[in-house]
Coordinates of C-alpha atoms in Angstrom, one line a residue:
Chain W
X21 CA 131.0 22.3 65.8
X22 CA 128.4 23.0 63.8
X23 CA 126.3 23.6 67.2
X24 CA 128.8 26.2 68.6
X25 CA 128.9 28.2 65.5
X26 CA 125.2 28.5 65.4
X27 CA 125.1 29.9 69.1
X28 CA 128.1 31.9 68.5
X29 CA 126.0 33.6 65.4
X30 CA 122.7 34.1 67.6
X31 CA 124.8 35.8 70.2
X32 CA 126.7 38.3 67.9
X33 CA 123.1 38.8 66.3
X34 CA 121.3 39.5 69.5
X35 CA 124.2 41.2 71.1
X36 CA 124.0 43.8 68.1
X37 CA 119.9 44.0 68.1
X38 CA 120.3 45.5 71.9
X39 CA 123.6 47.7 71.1
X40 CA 120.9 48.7 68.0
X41 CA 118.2 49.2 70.7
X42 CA 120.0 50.8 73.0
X43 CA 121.6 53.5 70.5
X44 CA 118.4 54.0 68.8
X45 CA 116.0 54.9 72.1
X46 CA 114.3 57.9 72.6
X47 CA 115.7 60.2 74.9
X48 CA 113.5 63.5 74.4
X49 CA 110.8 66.2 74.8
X50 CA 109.1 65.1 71.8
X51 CA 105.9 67.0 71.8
X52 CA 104.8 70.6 73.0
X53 CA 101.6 72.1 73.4
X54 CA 102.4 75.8 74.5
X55 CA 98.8 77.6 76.2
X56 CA 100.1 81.6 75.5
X57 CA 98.6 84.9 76.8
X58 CA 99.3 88.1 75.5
X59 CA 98.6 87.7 71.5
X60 CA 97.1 91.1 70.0
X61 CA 97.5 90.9 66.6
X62 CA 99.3 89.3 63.9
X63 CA 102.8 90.5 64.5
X64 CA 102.8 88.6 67.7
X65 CA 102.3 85.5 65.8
X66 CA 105.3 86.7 63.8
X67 CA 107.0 87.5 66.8
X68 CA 106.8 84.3 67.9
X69 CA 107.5 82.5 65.7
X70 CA 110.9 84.1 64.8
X71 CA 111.6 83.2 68.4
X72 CA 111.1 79.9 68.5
X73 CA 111.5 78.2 64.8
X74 CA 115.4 78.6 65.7
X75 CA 114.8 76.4 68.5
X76 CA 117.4 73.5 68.1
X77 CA 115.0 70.4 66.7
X78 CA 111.9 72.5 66.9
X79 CA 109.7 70.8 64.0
X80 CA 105.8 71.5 62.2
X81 CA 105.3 74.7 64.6
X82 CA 101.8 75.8 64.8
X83 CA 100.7 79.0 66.5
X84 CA 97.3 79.4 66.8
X85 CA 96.3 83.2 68.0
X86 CA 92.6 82.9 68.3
X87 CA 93.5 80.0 70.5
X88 CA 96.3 81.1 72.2
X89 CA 98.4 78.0 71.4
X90 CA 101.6 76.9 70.4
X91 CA 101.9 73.3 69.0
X92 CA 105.3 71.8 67.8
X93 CA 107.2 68.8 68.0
X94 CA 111.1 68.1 68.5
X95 CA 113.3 65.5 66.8
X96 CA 114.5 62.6 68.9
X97 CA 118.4 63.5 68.5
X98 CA 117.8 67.1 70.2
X99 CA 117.2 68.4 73.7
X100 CA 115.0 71.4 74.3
X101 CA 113.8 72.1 77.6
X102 CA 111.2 74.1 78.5
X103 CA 112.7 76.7 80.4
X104 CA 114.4 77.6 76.6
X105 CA 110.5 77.7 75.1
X106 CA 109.9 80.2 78.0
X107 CA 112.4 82.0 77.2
X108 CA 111.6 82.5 73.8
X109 CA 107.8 83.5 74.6
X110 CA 109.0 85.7 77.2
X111 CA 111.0 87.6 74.1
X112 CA 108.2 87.9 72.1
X113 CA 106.6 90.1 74.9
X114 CA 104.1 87.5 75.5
X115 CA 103.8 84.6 78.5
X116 CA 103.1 81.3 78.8
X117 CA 100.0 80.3 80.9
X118 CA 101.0 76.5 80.7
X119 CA 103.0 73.8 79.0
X120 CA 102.1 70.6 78.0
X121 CA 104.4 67.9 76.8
X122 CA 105.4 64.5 75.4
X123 CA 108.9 63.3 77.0
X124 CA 110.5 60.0 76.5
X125 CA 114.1 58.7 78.1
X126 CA 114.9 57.0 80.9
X127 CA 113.2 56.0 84.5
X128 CA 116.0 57.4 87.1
X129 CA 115.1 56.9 90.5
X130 CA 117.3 58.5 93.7
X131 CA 115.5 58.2 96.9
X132 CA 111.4 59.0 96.5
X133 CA 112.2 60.7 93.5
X134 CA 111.7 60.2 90.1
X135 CA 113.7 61.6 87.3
X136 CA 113.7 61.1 83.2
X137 CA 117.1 61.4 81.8
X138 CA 117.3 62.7 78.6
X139 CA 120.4 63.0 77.4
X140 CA 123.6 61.9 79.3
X141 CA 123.9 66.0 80.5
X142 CA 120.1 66.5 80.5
X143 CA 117.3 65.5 83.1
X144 CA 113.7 66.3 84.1
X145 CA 112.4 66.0 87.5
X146 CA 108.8 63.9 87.7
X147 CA 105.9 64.5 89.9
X148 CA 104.5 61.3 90.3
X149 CA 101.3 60.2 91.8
X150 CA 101.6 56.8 93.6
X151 CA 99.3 54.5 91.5
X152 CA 101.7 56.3 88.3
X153 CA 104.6 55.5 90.0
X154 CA 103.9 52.0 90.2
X155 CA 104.6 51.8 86.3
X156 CA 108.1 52.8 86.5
X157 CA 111.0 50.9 86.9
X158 CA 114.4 52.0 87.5
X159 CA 116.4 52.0 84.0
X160 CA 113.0 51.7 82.3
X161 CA 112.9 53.2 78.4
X162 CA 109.4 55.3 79.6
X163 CA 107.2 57.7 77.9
X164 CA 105.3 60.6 80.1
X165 CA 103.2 63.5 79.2
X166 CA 101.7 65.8 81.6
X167 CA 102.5 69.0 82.9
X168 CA 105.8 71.4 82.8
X169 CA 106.2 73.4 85.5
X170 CA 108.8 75.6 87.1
X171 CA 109.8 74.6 90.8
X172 CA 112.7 75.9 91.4
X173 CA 113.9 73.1 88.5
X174 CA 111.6 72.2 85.7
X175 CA 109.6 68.8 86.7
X176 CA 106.9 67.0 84.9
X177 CA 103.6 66.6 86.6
X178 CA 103.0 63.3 85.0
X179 CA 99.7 62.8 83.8
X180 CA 99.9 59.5 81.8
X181 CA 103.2 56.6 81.6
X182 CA 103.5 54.6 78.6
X183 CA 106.2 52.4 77.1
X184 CA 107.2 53.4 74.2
Chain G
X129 CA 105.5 111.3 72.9
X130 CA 103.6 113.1 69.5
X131 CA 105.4 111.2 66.0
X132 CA 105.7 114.5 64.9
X133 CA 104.8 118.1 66.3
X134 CA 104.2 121.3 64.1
X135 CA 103.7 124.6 66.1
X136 CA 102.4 127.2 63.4
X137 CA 102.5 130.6 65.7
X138 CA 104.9 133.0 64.0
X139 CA 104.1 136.1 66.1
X140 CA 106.4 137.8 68.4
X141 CA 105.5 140.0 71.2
X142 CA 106.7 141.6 74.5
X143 CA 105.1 141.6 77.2
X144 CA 105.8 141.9 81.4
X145 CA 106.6 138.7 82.5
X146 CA 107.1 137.0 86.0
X147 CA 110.1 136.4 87.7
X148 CA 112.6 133.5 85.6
X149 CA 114.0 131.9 88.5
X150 CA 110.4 131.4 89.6
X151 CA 108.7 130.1 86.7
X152 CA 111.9 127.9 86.4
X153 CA 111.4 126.3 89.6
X154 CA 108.3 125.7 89.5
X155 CA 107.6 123.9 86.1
X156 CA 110.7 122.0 87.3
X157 CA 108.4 120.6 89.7
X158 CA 105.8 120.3 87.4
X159 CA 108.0 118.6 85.3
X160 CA 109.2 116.0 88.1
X161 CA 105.8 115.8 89.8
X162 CA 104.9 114.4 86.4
X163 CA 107.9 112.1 85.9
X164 CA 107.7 110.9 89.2
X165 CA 103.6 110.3 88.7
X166 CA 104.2 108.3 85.1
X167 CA 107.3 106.2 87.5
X168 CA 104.6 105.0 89.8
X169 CA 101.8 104.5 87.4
X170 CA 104.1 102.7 85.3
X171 CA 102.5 101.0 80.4
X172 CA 102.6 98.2 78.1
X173 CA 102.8 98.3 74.2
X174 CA 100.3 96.6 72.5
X175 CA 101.4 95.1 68.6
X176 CA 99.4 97.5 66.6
X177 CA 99.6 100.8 68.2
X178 CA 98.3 104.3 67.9
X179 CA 98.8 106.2 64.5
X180 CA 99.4 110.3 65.8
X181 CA 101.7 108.6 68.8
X182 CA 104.5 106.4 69.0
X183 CA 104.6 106.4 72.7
X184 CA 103.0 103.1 72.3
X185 CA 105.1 101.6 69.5
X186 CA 105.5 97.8 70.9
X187 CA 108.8 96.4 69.9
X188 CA 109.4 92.9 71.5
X189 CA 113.1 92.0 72.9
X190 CA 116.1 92.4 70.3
X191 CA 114.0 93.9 67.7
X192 CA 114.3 97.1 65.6
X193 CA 110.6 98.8 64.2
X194 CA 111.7 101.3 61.8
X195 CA 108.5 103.4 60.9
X196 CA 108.4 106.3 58.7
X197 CA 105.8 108.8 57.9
X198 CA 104.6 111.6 55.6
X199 CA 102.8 113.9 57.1
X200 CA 101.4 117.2 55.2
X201 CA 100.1 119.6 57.7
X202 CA 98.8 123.1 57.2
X203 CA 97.7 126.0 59.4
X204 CA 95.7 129.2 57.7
X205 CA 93.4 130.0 60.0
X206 CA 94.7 133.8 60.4
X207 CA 93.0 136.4 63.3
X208 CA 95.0 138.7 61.6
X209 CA 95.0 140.5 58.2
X210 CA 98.1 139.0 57.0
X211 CA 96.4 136.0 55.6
X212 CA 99.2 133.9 56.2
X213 CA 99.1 130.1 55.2
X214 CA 102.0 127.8 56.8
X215 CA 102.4 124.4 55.0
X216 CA 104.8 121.8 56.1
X217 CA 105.9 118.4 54.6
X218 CA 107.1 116.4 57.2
X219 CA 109.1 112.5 57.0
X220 CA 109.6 111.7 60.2
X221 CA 111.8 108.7 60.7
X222 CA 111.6 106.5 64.3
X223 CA 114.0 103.4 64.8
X224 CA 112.5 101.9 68.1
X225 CA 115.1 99.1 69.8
X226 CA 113.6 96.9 72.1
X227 CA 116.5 96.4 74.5
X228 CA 114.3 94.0 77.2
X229 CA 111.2 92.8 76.7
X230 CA 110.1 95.3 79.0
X231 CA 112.4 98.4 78.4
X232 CA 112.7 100.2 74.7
X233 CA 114.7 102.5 73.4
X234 CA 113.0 105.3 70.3
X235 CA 114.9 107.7 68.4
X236 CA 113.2 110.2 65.5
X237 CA 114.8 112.3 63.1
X238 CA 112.1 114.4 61.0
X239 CA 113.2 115.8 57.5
X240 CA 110.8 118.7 56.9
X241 CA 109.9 121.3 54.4
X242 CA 108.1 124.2 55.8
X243 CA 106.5 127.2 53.2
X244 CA 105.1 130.1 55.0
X245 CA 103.1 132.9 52.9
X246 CA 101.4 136.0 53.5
X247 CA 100.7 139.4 52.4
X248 CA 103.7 141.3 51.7
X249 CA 102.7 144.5 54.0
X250 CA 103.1 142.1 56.8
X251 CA 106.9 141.6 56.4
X252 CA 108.2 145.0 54.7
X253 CA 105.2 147.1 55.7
X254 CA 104.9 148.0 51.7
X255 CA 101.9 146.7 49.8
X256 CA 103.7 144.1 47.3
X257 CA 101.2 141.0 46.9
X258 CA 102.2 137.9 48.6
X259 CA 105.7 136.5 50.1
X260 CA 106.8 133.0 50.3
X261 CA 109.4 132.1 52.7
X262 CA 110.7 128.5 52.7
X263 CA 112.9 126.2 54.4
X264 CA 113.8 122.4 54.2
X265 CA 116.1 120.1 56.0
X266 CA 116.3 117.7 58.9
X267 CA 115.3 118.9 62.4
X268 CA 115.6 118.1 66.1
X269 CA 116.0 114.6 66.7
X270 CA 114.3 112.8 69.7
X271 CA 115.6 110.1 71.9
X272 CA 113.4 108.2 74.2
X273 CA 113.1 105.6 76.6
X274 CA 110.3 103.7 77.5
X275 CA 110.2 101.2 80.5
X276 CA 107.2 98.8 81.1
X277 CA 106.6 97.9 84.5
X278 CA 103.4 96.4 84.0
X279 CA 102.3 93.9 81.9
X280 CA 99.4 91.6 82.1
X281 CA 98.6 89.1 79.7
X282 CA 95.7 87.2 79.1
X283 CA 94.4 84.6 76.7
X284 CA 93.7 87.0 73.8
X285 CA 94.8 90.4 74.6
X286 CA 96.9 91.9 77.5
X287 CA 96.6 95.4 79.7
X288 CA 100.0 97.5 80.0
X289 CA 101.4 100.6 81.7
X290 CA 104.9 102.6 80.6
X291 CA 106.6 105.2 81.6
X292 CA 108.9 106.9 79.3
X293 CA 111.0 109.8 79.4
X294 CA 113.0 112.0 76.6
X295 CA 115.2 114.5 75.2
X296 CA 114.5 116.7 72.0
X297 CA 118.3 117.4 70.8
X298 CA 119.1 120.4 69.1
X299 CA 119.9 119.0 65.5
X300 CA 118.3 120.7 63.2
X301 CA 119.3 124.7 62.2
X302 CA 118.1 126.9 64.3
X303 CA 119.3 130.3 62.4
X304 CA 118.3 130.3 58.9
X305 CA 117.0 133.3 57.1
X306 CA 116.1 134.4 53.6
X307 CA 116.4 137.6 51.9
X308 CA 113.6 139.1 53.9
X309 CA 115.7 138.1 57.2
X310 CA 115.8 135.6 59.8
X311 CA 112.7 133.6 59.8
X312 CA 110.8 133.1 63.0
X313 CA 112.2 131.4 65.2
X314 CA 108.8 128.6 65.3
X315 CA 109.2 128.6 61.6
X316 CA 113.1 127.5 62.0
X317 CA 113.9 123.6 61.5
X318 CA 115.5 123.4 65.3
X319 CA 114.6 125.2 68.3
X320 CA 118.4 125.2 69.4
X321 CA 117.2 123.9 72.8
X322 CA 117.0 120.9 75.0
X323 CA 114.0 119.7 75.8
X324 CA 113.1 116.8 77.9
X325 CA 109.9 114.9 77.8
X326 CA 108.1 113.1 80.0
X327 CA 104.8 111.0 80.0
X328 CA 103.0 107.6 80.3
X329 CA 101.0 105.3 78.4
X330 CA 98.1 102.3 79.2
X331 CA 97.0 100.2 76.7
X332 CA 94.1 97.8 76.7
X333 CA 94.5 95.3 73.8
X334 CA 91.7 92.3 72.7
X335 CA 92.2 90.7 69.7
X336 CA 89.0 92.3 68.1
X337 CA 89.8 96.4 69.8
X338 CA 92.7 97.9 71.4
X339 CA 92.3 101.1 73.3
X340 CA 95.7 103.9 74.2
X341 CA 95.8 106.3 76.3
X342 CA 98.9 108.6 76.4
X343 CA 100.0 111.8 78.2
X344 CA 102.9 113.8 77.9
X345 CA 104.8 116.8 79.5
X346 CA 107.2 118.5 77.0
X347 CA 109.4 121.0 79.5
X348 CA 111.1 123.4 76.7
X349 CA 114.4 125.7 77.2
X350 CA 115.4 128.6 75.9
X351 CA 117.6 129.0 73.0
X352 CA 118.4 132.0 70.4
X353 CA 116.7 134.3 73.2
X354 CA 113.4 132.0 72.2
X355 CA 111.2 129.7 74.6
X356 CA 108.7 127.8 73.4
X357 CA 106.1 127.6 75.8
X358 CA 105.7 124.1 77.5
X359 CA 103.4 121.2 76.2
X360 CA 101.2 119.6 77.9
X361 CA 99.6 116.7 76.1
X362 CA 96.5 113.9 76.4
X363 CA 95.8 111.1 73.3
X364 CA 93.5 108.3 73.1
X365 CA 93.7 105.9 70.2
X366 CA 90.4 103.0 69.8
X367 CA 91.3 100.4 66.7
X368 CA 88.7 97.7 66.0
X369 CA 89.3 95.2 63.4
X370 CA 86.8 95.3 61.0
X371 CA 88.6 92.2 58.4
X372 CA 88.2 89.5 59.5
X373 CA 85.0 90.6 61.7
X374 CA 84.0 88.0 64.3
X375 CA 85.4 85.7 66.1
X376 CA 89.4 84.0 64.9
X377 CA 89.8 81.1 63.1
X378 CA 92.6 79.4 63.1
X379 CA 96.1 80.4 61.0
X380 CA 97.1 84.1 61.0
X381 CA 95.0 86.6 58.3
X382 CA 96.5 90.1 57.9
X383 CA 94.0 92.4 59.3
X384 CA 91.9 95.9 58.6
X385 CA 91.7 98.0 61.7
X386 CA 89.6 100.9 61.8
X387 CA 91.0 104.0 63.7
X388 CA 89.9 106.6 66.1
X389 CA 92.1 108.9 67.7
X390 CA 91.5 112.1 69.6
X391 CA 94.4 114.7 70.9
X392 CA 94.3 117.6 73.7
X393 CA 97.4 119.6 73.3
X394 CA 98.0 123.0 75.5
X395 CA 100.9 124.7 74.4
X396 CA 102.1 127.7 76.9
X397 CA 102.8 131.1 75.5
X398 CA 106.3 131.3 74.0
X399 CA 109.0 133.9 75.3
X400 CA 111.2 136.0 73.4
X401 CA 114.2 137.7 75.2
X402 CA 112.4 136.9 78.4
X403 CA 108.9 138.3 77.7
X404 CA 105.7 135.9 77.1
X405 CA 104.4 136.3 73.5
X406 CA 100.9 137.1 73.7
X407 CA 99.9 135.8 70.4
X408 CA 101.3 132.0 70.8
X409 CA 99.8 128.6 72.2
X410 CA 96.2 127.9 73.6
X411 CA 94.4 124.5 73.5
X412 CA 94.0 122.3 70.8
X413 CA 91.8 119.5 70.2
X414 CA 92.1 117.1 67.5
X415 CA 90.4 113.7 66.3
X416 CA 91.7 111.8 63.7
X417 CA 89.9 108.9 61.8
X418 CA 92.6 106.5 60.3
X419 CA 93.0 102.9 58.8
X420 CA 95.6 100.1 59.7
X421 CA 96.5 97.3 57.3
X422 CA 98.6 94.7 59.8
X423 CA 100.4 92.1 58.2
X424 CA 102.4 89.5 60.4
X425 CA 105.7 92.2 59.4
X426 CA 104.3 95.4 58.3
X427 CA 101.5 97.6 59.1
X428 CA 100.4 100.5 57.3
X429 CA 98.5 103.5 58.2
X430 CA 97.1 106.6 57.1
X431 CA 95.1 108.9 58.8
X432 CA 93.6 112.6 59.1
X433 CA 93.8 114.7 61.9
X434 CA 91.5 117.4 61.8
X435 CA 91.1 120.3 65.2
X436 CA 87.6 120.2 66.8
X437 CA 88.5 122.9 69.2
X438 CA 91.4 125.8 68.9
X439 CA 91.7 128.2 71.5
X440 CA 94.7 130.0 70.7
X441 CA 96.0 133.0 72.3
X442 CA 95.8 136.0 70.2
X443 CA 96.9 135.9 67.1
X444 CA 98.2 132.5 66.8
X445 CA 98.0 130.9 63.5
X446 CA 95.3 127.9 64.1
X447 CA 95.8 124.7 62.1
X448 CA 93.7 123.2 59.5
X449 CA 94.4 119.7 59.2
X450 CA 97.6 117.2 59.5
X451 CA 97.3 113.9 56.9
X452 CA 99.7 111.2 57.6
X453 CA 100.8 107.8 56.0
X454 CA 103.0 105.6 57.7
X455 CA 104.7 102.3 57.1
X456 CA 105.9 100.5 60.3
X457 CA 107.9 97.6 59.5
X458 CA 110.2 94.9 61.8
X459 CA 113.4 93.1 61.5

């Protein structure tokens, strides 16, 4: 008796560590590092930066005009894409010249390609190299970073796969 | 487009003139040769911007610049023996929309208060000492737009071309007089006419200079039997920052532009009841050393215009100098 109640206790414990898990995983663009052409003087950095601190999650943004730059990360619960950070530069009558980025969710494969979901409505195509591509799994919890770029959709060139 | 422009001839004369359907037709060309030359050359604002123009006001997407200005400008160089002395005190206001990041839309309404004086013999033929004739109020309002068909950025700075095109309203009064009469009709707040603009800017921007260029054709009508002659206008604006000097370091310092600016006006003769007045327009050359103190919301600016050059036809009035502080700020 004793025996069955000590199994039934591991299970509800280990049961609720990967419901925990599960609920608790990554699913983001967690990092940007904006390259930005265009700054002339101050009030572009102003510019800017009105345009993208109301970005939903946008966190510790850093423009750097001397540079060019645009640092900033994104809290785990929200989704920004970076067709929305275009937009936003675009606004500030300046334009990006490349963005780099930190995304973490989940390995979706359909054919050849790869995807990262992000959010149950939200996914990123990946452009994977074949020795990268080896490290993903199908359902895998993944981190990338690489590349954004604008194909038609936005897709990752992935530069490095981790597990988070 | 000029922030502000003060035309001190106050002589009238009558003289033959050339046929008014002709002249109409062809500075209507004129006018559209230049329209449709400005079209295909296309500008870009730069964030800083010229001082004596606002053709080059940036204003990104969904923001309003609101800039206003006091300008004290005063003309007394007098070929004739009237020793007149015009002196205006001008505040013009522009609000500048930008409705695309590529297309903005610029309006200015100037409040002005103009004093004229000269000897008395000039206006009543007796010999009286001097008369002062003054007027104050809000003049023609301008409404602009300026379209940006070619922008190229670049890692610290960016190289644009705009077009723009205009309308001076008739706003301001265009009939006043005092007790010695009606004033002149260049000495009245409004013109009573509608008068389109034309031009096109390129700017060159770096994060240590920036460099404008700006021309503009003013096409001006006839109101109150009164033409003013056309405008034909050229500036160039050169800013270098001079704090912080050197290269950036990283965060965002407010900065210290020094200013350069140079303008080539030619003004037409004016017309009263049809016939060119002989004494009215020439060329004009101007430069204008200035300072710009840019903050991340504000910049503010003063400079001092001051003619090089005035070849004026006859008697015009020629100007001494224009000094003007301005606050641009964004929301």
């Amino acid at each position: 008796m004793r025996n069955w109640t000590a199994r039934l206790t591991l299970a509800l414990v280990a049961s609720a560590l990967v419901v925990l898990a599960t609920s608790s995983a990554a699913a983001s663009i967690v990092e940007y590092d904006v390259g930005i052409d265009g700054f002339g003087c101050p009030m572009c950095v102003d510019s800017l930066e009105k345009r993208l601190e109301p970005l939903e999650g946008l966190e510790d943004l850093e423009v750097d005009m001397g540079a060019g730059t645009a640092t900033f990360e994104v809290d785990e619960s929200a989704v920004l894409m970076p067709g929305e950070v275009a937009e936003a530069v675009d606004e500030a009558n300046l334009s990006v010249r490349e963005i780099n980025v930190v995304a973490e969710g989940t390995a979706r494969q359909d054919g050849d390609e790869w995807q990262l979901e992000l959010s149950e409505d939200e996914t990123i195509g990946l452009n994977v190299e074949d020795e990268l591509g080896e490290q993903l799994e199908e359902g895998d919890q993944v981190e990338v970073s690489g590349e954004a770029l604008e194909e038609g959709g936005w897709t990752i060139e992935v530069r490095e796969v981790s597990t988070p | 487009m000029k922030s502000e422009v003060f035309r001190p001839s106050c002589n009238h004369h009558a003289i033959g003139s050339d046929g008014p359907s002709a002249r109409l037709a062809s500075r209507a060309i004129l006018f559209v040769a230049v329209v449709l030359t400005v079209g295909l050359a296309g500008v870009e604002p730069a964030e800083a911007g010229p001082i004596t123009f606002d053709a080059a006001l940036p204003v990104p997407q969904g923001d309003v610049v609101l800039r206003n200005q006091v300008v004290l400008n005063r003309a007394s160089s007098d070929p004739t023996g009237a020793d007149r002395t015009m002196t205006g005190l001008m505040v013009p206001t522009t609000v500048a929309y930008g409705l695309h990041s590529r297309v903005t839309f610029m309006g200015m309404l100037p409040f002005a208060y103009k004093r004229l004086e000269m000897d008395a013999d000039a206006v009543d033929g007796a010999d009286n000492g001097r008369v002062t004739r003054t007027t104050s109020g809000f003049g023609d309002m301008r409404a602009m737009v300026r379209a940006t068909p070619l922008r190229i950025d670049r890692t610290g700075g960016k190289v644009g071309a705009s077009a723009f095109g205009g309308m001076k309203l008739p706003t301001g009064a265009d009939s006043e007089h005092d007790e010695y009469g009606r004033f002149p009709q260049p000495f009245q707040l409004g013109t009573g006419s509608w008068d389109p603009v034309a031009g096109a800017v390129f700017t060159w921007t770096e994060l240590r200079w920036q460099f404008d260029v700006s021309g503009a054709y003013h096409l001006r009508t006839e109101a109150n039997d009164f033409e003013a002659g056309d405008e034909i206008e050229g500036n160039a604006s050169f800013q270098y920052r001079i704090v912080p000097w050197g290269q950036l370091e990283s965060g965002t310092p407010n900065w210290l532009k020094a200013v350069l600016e140079t303008n080539l006006t030619h003004a037409g003769r004016d017309r009263v009841g049809g016939e060119p007045n002989p004494d009215s327009g020439g060329l004009t050359w101007e430069i204008s050393p200035g300072l710009q103190w840019i903050t991340t919301g504000n910049i503010v600016e003063a400079s001092v215009q001051i003619p090089v050059v005035q070849r004026l036809n006859g008697d015009a009035l020629g100007g001494d100098f224009r000094a003007r502080v301005s606050l641009r700020s964004r929301f």
